[in-house]
């Protein structure tokens, strides 16, 4: 049974930093595209960042230069380092993975991902 479990969310002041993690179990995701999405109240999940199986990455314009996605394949874990946080970054953050392997493409909508974590709340106070 595949599981993605996020951790590391919490409350931080504006301008601060936070790192969220996503531990995968049930299969190895080293050959898979993985990503982070976030969801604001009453809205659909929106793309934040994705990292390919060879370590290439892409970001939403709203977080570019402030967030960094990374992965540790030995630990089967995905990370999102969030710096210079703003109140508008407040959301539930979800990690996701695609079931296909060794793809060179990036995907930006939630429907294109097959596995999801339960989410972790990130709150940025002003």
mmCIF file with all atom_site columns, N, CA, C and O in Angstrom, residues 39-58:
data_model
loop_
_atom_site.group_PDB
_atom_site.id
_atom_site.type_symbol
_atom_site.label_atom_id
_atom_site.label_alt_id
_atom_site.label_comp_id
_atom_site.label_asym_id
_atom_site.label_entity_id
_atom_site.label_seq_id
_atom_site.pdbx_PDB_ins_code
_atom_site.Cartn_x
_atom_site.Cartn_y
_atom_site.Cartn_z
_atom_site.occupancy
_atom_site.B_iso_or_equiv
_atom_site.pdbx_formal_charge
_atom_site.auth_seq_id
_atom_site.auth_comp_id
_atom_site.auth_asym_id
_atom_site.auth_atom_id
_atom_site.pdbx_PDB_model_num
ATOM 1  N N  . UNK A 1 39 ? -3.511  24.179 -1.075  1.00 0.00 ? 39 UNK A N  1
ATOM 2  C CA . UNK A 1 39 ? -4.939  24.439 -1.212  1.00 0.00 ? 39 UNK A CA 1
ATOM 3  C C  . UNK A 1 39 ? -5.368  25.507 -0.220  1.00 0.00 ? 39 UNK A C  1
ATOM 4  O O  . UNK A 1 39 ? -5.144  25.378 0.994   1.00 0.00 ? 39 UNK A O  1
ATOM 5  N N  . UNK A 1 40 ? -5.985  26.567 -0.771  1.00 0.00 ? 40 UNK A N  1
ATOM 6  C CA . UNK A 1 40 ? -6.562  27.621 0.047   1.00 0.00 ? 40 UNK A CA 1
ATOM 7  C C  . UNK A 1 40 ? -8.020  27.270 0.322   1.00 0.00 ? 40 UNK A C  1
ATOM 8  O O  . UNK A 1 40 ? -8.652  26.563 -0.463  1.00 0.00 ? 40 UNK A O  1
ATOM 9  N N  . UNK A 1 41 ? -8.581  27.789 1.406   1.00 0.00 ? 41 UNK A N  1
ATOM 10 C CA . UNK A 1 41 ? -9.979  27.463 1.739   1.00 0.00 ? 41 UNK A CA 1
ATOM 11 C C  . UNK A 1 41 ? -10.919 27.789 0.582   1.00 0.00 ? 41 UNK A C  1
ATOM 12 O O  . UNK A 1 41 ? -10.864 28.884 0.021   1.00 0.00 ? 41 UNK A O  1
ATOM 13 N N  . UNK A 1 42 ? -11.737 26.818 0.225   1.00 0.00 ? 42 UNK A N  1
ATOM 14 C CA . UNK A 1 42 ? -12.717 27.026 -0.828  1.00 0.00 ? 42 UNK A CA 1
ATOM 15 C C  . UNK A 1 42 ? -12.167 26.990 -2.234  1.00 0.00 ? 42 UNK A C  1
ATOM 16 O O  . UNK A 1 42 ? -12.895 27.249 -3.192  1.00 0.00 ? 42 UNK A O  1
ATOM 17 N N  . UNK A 1 43 ? -10.878 26.683 -2.380  1.00 0.00 ? 43 UNK A N  1
ATOM 18 C CA . UNK A 1 43 ? -10.265 26.665 -3.710  1.00 0.00 ? 43 UNK A CA 1
ATOM 19 C C  . UNK A 1 43 ? -9.747  25.265 -4.032  1.00 0.00 ? 43 UNK A C  1
ATOM 20 O O  . UNK A 1 43 ? -9.571  24.438 -3.149  1.00 0.00 ? 43 UNK A O  1
ATOM 21 N N  . UNK A 1 44 ? -9.488  25.029 -5.310  1.00 0.00 ? 44 UNK A N  1
ATOM 22 C CA . UNK A 1 44 ? -8.864  23.776 -5.713  1.00 0.00 ? 44 UNK A CA 1
ATOM 23 C C  . UNK A 1 44 ? -7.361  23.840 -5.410  1.00 0.00 ? 44 UNK A C  1
ATOM 24 O O  . UNK A 1 44 ? -6.798  24.910 -5.239  1.00 0.00 ? 44 UNK A O  1
ATOM 25 N N  . UNK A 1 45 ? -6.770  22.669 -5.379  1.00 0.00 ? 45 UNK A N  1
ATOM 26 C CA . UNK A 1 45 ? -5.323  22.601 -5.155  1.00 0.00 ? 45 UNK A CA 1
ATOM 27 C C  . UNK A 1 45 ? -4.594  23.265 -6.308  1.00 0.00 ? 45 UNK A C  1
ATOM 28 O O  . UNK A 1 45 ? -4.948  23.061 -7.472  1.00 0.00 ? 45 UNK A O  1
ATOM 29 N N  . UNK A 1 46 ? -3.549  24.027 -5.968  1.00 0.00 ? 46 UNK A N  1
ATOM 30 C CA . UNK A 1 46 ? -2.760  24.670 -7.007  1.00 0.00 ? 46 UNK A CA 1
ATOM 31 C C  . UNK A 1 46 ? -1.318  24.183 -6.942  1.00 0.00 ? 46 UNK A C  1
ATOM 32 O O  . UNK A 1 46 ? -0.790  23.856 -5.880  1.00 0.00 ? 46 UNK A O  1
ATOM 33 N N  . UNK A 1 47 ? -0.721  24.142 -8.087  1.00 0.00 ? 47 UNK A N  1
ATOM 34 C CA . UNK A 1 47 ? 0.649   23.676 -8.229  1.00 0.00 ? 47 UNK A CA 1
ATOM 35 C C  . UNK A 1 47 ? 1.616   24.623 -7.526  1.00 0.00 ? 47 UNK A C  1
ATOM 36 O O  . UNK A 1 47 ? 1.493   25.843 -7.622  1.00 0.00 ? 47 UNK A O  1
ATOM 37 N N  . UNK A 1 48 ? 2.604   24.030 -6.836  1.00 0.00 ? 48 UNK A N  1
ATOM 38 C CA . UNK A 1 48 ? 3.653   24.811 -6.190  1.00 0.00 ? 48 UNK A CA 1
ATOM 39 C C  . UNK A 1 48 ? 5.006   24.526 -6.827  1.00 0.00 ? 48 UNK A C  1
ATOM 40 O O  . UNK A 1 48 ? 5.715   25.439 -7.248  1.00 0.00 ? 48 UNK A O  1
ATOM 41 N N  . UNK A 1 49 ? 5.376   23.246 -6.885  1.00 0.00 ? 49 UNK A N  1
ATOM 42 C CA . UNK A 1 49 ? 6.688   22.872 -7.419  1.00 0.00 ? 49 UNK A CA 1
ATOM 43 C C  . UNK A 1 49 ? 6.689   21.391 -7.761  1.00 0.00 ? 49 UNK A C  1
ATOM 44 O O  . UNK A 1 49 ? 5.890   20.621 -7.231  1.00 0.00 ? 49 UNK A O  1
ATOM 45 N N  . UNK A 1 50 ? 7.589   21.017 -8.644  1.00 0.00 ? 50 UNK A N  1
ATOM 46 C CA . UNK A 1 50 ? 7.762   19.614 -8.991  1.00 0.00 ? 50 UNK A CA 1
ATOM 47 C C  . UNK A 1 50 ? 9.229   19.337 -9.233  1.00 0.00 ? 50 UNK A C  1
ATOM 48 O O  . UNK A 1 50 ? 9.991   20.235 -9.630  1.00 0.00 ? 50 UNK A O  1
ATOM 49 N N  . UNK A 1 51 ? 9.611   18.086 -9.010  1.00 0.00 ? 51 UNK A N  1
ATOM 50 C CA . UNK A 1 51 ? 10.995  17.669 -9.223  1.00 0.00 ? 51 UNK A CA 1
ATOM 51 C C  . UNK A 1 51 ? 11.000  16.364 -9.994  1.00 0.00 ? 51 UNK A C  1
ATOM 52 O O  . UNK A 1 51 ? 10.260  15.432 -9.674  1.00 0.00 ? 51 UNK A O  1
ATOM 53 N N  . UNK A 1 52 ? 11.820  16.308 -11.016 1.00 0.00 ? 52 UNK A N  1
ATOM 54 C CA . UNK A 1 52 ? 11.873  15.125 -11.866 1.00 0.00 ? 52 UNK A CA 1
ATOM 55 C C  . UNK A 1 52 ? 12.737  14.046 -11.220 1.00 0.00 ? 52 UNK A C  1
ATOM 56 O O  . UNK A 1 52 ? 13.415  14.273 -10.221 1.00 0.00 ? 52 UNK A O  1
ATOM 57 N N  . UNK A 1 53 ? 12.753  12.893 -11.859 1.00 0.00 ? 53 UNK A N  1
ATOM 58 C CA . UNK A 1 53 ? 13.509  11.772 -11.312 1.00 0.00 ? 53 UNK A CA 1
ATOM 59 C C  . UNK A 1 53 ? 15.010  12.012 -11.380 1.00 0.00 ? 53 UNK A C  1
ATOM 60 O O  . UNK A 1 53 ? 15.769  11.400 -10.620 1.00 0.00 ? 53 UNK A O  1
ATOM 61 N N  . UNK A 1 54 ? 15.452  12.946 -12.256 1.00 0.00 ? 54 UNK A N  1
ATOM 62 C CA . UNK A 1 54 ? 16.876  13.249 -12.327 1.00 0.00 ? 54 UNK A CA 1
ATOM 63 C C  . UNK A 1 54 ? 17.209  14.550 -11.613 1.00 0.00 ? 54 UNK A C  1
ATOM 64 O O  . UNK A 1 54 ? 18.331  15.042 -11.699 1.00 0.00 ? 54 UNK A O  1
ATOM 65 N N  . UNK A 1 55 ? 16.230  15.131 -10.909 1.00 0.00 ? 55 UNK A N  1
ATOM 66 C CA . UNK A 1 55 ? 16.520  16.282 -10.064 1.00 0.00 ? 55 UNK A CA 1
ATOM 67 C C  . UNK A 1 55 ? 16.218  17.643 -10.653 1.00 0.00 ? 55 UNK A C  1
ATOM 68 O O  . UNK A 1 55 ? 16.431  18.665 -9.987  1.00 0.00 ? 55 UNK A O  1
ATOM 69 N N  . UNK A 1 56 ? 15.721  17.682 -11.883 1.00 0.00 ? 56 UNK A N  1
ATOM 70 C CA . UNK A 1 56 ? 15.288  18.962 -12.434 1.00 0.00 ? 56 UNK A CA 1
ATOM 71 C C  . UNK A 1 56 ? 14.041  19.442 -11.722 1.00 0.00 ? 56 UNK A C  1
ATOM 72 O O  . UNK A 1 56 ? 13.274  18.635 -11.179 1.00 0.00 ? 56 UNK A O  1
ATOM 73 N N  . UNK A 1 57 ? 13.828  20.759 -11.702 1.00 0.00 ? 57 UNK A N  1
ATOM 74 C CA . UNK A 1 57 ? 12.693  21.283 -10.941 1.00 0.00 ? 57 UNK A CA 1
ATOM 75 C C  . UNK A 1 57 ? 12.007  22.423 -11.680 1.00 0.00 ? 57 UNK A C  1
ATOM 76 O O  . UNK A 1 57 ? 12.589  23.068 -12.557 1.00 0.00 ? 57 UNK A O  1
ATOM 77 N N  . UNK A 1 58 ? 10.762  22.654 -11.295 1.00 0.00 ? 58 UNK A N  1
ATOM 78 C CA . UNK A 1 58 ? 9.981   23.751 -11.835 1.00 0.00 ? 58 UNK A CA 1
ATOM 79 C C  . UNK A 1 58 ? 9.100   24.298 -10.716 1.00 0.00 ? 58 UNK A C  1
ATOM 80 O O  . UNK A 1 58 ? 8.729   23.553 -9.797  1.00 0.00 ? 58 UNK A O  1
#
